[in-house]
Coordinates of C-alpha atoms in Angstrom, one line a residue:
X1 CA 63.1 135.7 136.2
X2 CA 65.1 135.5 132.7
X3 CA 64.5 138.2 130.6
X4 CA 64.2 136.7 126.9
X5 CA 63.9 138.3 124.0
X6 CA 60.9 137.3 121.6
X7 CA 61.6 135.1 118.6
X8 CA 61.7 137.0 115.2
X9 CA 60.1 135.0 112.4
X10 CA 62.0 134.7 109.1
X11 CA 60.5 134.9 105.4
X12 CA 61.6 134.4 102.2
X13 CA 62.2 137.2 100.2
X14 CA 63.9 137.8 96.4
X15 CA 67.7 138.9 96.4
X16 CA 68.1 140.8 93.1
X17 CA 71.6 140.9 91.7
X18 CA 71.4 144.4 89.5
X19 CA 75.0 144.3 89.8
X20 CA 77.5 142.4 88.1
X21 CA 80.8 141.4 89.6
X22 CA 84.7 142.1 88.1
X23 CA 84.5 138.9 87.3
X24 CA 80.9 138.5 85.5
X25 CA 81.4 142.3 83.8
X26 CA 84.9 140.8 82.3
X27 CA 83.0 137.6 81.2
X28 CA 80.2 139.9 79.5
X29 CA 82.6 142.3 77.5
X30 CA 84.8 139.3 76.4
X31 CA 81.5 137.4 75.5
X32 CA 80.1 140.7 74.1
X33 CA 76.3 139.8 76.0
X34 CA 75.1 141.7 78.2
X35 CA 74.3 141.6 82.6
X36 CA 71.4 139.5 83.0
X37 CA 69.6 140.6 86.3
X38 CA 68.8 137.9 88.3
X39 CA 67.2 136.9 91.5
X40 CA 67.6 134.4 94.1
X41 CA 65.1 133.3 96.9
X42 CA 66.3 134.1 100.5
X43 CA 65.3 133.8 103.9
X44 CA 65.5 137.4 106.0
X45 CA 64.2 138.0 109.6
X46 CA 60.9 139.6 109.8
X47 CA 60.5 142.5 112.6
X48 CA 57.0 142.0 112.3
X49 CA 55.5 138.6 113.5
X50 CA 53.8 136.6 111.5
X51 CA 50.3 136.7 110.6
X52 CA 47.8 135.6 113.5
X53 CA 45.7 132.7 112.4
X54 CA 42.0 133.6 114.3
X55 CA 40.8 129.9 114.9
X56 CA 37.4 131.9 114.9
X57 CA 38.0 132.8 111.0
X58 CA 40.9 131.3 110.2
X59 CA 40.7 131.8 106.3
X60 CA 43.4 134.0 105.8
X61 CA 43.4 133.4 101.8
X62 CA 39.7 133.5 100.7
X63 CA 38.9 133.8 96.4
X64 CA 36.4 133.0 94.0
X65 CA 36.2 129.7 91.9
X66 CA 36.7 130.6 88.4
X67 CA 35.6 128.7 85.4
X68 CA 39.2 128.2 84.3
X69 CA 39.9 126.7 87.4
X70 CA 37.3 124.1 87.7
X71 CA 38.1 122.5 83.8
X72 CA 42.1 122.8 85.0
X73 CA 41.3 121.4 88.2
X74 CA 43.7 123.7 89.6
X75 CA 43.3 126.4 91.8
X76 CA 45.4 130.0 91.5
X77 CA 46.5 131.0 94.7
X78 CA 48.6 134.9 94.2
X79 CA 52.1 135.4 94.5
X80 CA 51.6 138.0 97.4
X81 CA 49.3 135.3 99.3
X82 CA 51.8 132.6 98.7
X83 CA 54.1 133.9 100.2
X84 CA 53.1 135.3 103.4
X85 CA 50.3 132.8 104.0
X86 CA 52.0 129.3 103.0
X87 CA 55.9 129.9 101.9
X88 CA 56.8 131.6 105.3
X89 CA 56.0 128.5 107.0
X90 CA 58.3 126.7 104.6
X91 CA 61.7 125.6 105.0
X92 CA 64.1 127.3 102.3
X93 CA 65.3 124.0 100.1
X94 CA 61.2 123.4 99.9
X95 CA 60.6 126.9 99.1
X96 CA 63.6 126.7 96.4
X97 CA 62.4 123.7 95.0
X98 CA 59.0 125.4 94.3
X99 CA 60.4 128.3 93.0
X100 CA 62.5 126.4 90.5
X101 CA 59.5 125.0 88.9
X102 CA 59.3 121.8 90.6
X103 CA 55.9 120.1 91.7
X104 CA 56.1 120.1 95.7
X105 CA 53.0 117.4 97.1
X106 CA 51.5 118.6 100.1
X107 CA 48.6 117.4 102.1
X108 CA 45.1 118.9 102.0
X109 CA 42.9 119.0 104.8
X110 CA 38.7 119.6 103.2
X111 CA 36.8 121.0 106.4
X112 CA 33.8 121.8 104.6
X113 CA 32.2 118.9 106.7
X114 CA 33.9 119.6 109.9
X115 CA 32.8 116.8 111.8
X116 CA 34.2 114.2 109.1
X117 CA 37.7 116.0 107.6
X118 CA 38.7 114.7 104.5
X119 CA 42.4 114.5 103.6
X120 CA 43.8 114.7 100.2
X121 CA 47.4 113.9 100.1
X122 CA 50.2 112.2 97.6
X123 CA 51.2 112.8 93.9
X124 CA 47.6 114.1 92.3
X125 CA 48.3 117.2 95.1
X126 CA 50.5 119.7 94.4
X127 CA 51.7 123.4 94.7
X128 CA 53.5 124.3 91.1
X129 CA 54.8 127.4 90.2
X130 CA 52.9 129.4 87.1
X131 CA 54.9 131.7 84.5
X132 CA 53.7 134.8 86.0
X133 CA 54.8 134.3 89.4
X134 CA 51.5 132.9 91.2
X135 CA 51.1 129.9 92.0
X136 CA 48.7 127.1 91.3
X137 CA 47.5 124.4 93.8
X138 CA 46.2 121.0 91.6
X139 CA 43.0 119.2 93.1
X140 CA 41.2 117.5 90.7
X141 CA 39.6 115.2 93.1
X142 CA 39.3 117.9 95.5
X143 CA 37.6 120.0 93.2
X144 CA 35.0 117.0 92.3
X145 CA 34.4 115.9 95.7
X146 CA 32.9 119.0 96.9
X147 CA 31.3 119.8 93.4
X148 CA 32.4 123.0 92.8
X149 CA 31.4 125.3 90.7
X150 CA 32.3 128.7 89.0
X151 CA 32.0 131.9 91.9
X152 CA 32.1 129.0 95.0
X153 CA 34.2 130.7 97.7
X154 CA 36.8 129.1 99.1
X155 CA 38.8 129.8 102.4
X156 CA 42.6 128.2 102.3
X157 CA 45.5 128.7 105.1
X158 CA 48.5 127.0 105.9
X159 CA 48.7 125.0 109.7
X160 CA 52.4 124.7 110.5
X161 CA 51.6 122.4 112.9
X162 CA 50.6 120.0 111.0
X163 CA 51.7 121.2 107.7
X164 CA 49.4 121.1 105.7
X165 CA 47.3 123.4 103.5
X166 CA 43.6 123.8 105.1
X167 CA 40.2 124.1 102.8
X168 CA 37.2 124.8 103.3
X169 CA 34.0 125.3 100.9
X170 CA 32.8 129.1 102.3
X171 CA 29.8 129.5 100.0
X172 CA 28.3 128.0 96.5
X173 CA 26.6 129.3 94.1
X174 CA 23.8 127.0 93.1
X175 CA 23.0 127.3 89.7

């Protein structure tokens, strides 16, 4: 019998450079401008494995429809939940490419209806980065389709095996 060692997960993580170099302290006292902190999104191993998704309850990212996000079409998903629910499933370019400001299209899966899943996929879907670090999933159609409206809860997680972000309508508010 071989005696293997479990598989540690990796997750992205920011790398804050607080410290200039020789080279980039020369360059700001010649230049008379000061170190500009910055930060760069890495990959580290994770001791800890990642989170169990319960295909009882697998909404691991559950919120509130806001009023905002039904006019913007465009649903706020928190930097803290971004991360550990979606990003760590990522590869790093992707993750890069998000971080950067880019839209990155992924594929929706809608299991309100269970027995009929709808898929929403292509341009008009997309994770985008927002100015204070969350992160905003656009849905317009999405958001008409199952006619939601302000204080709906929503469940949302990520299935790396099919990659794809999962939905489903949890409760709606009937005005």
């Amino acid at each position: 019998m071989s005696h293997q060692t479990p598989l540690l997960s990796l997750k992205k993580t920011f790398f804050y450079n607080f410290f200039p170099s020789k080279v980039e302290e020369e360059a700001c006292t010649l230049n008379n401008t000061p170190h500009v902190v910055t930060r760069e999104l890495i990959e580290i191993r994770d001791v800890y494995p990642p989170p169990k998704i319960n295909l009882e309850n697998p909404w691991q990212i559950k919120k509130r429809i806001t009023r905002d996000e039904i006019v913007l079409g465009k649903l706020v998903i928190p930097f803290f939940e971004t991360f550990e629910y979606i990003l760590r499933y990522w590869t790093l370019d992707a993750a890069k490419s998000l971080e950067n400001g880019y839209d990155v299209p992924i594929d929706v899966w809608d299991l309100t209806k269970e027995i009929v899943p709808k898929k929403y996929e292509g341009e008009s879907v997309c994770l985008k980065k927002l100015y204070n670090d969350d992160f905003s999933l656009s849905c317009i159609e999405l958001f008409n389709d199952c006619g939601l409206g302000d204080g709906d809860e929503i469940g949302l997680y990520w299935d790396p095996r099919s990659s794809s972000l999962m939905f489903k309508v949890l409760s709606q508010i009937r005005a």
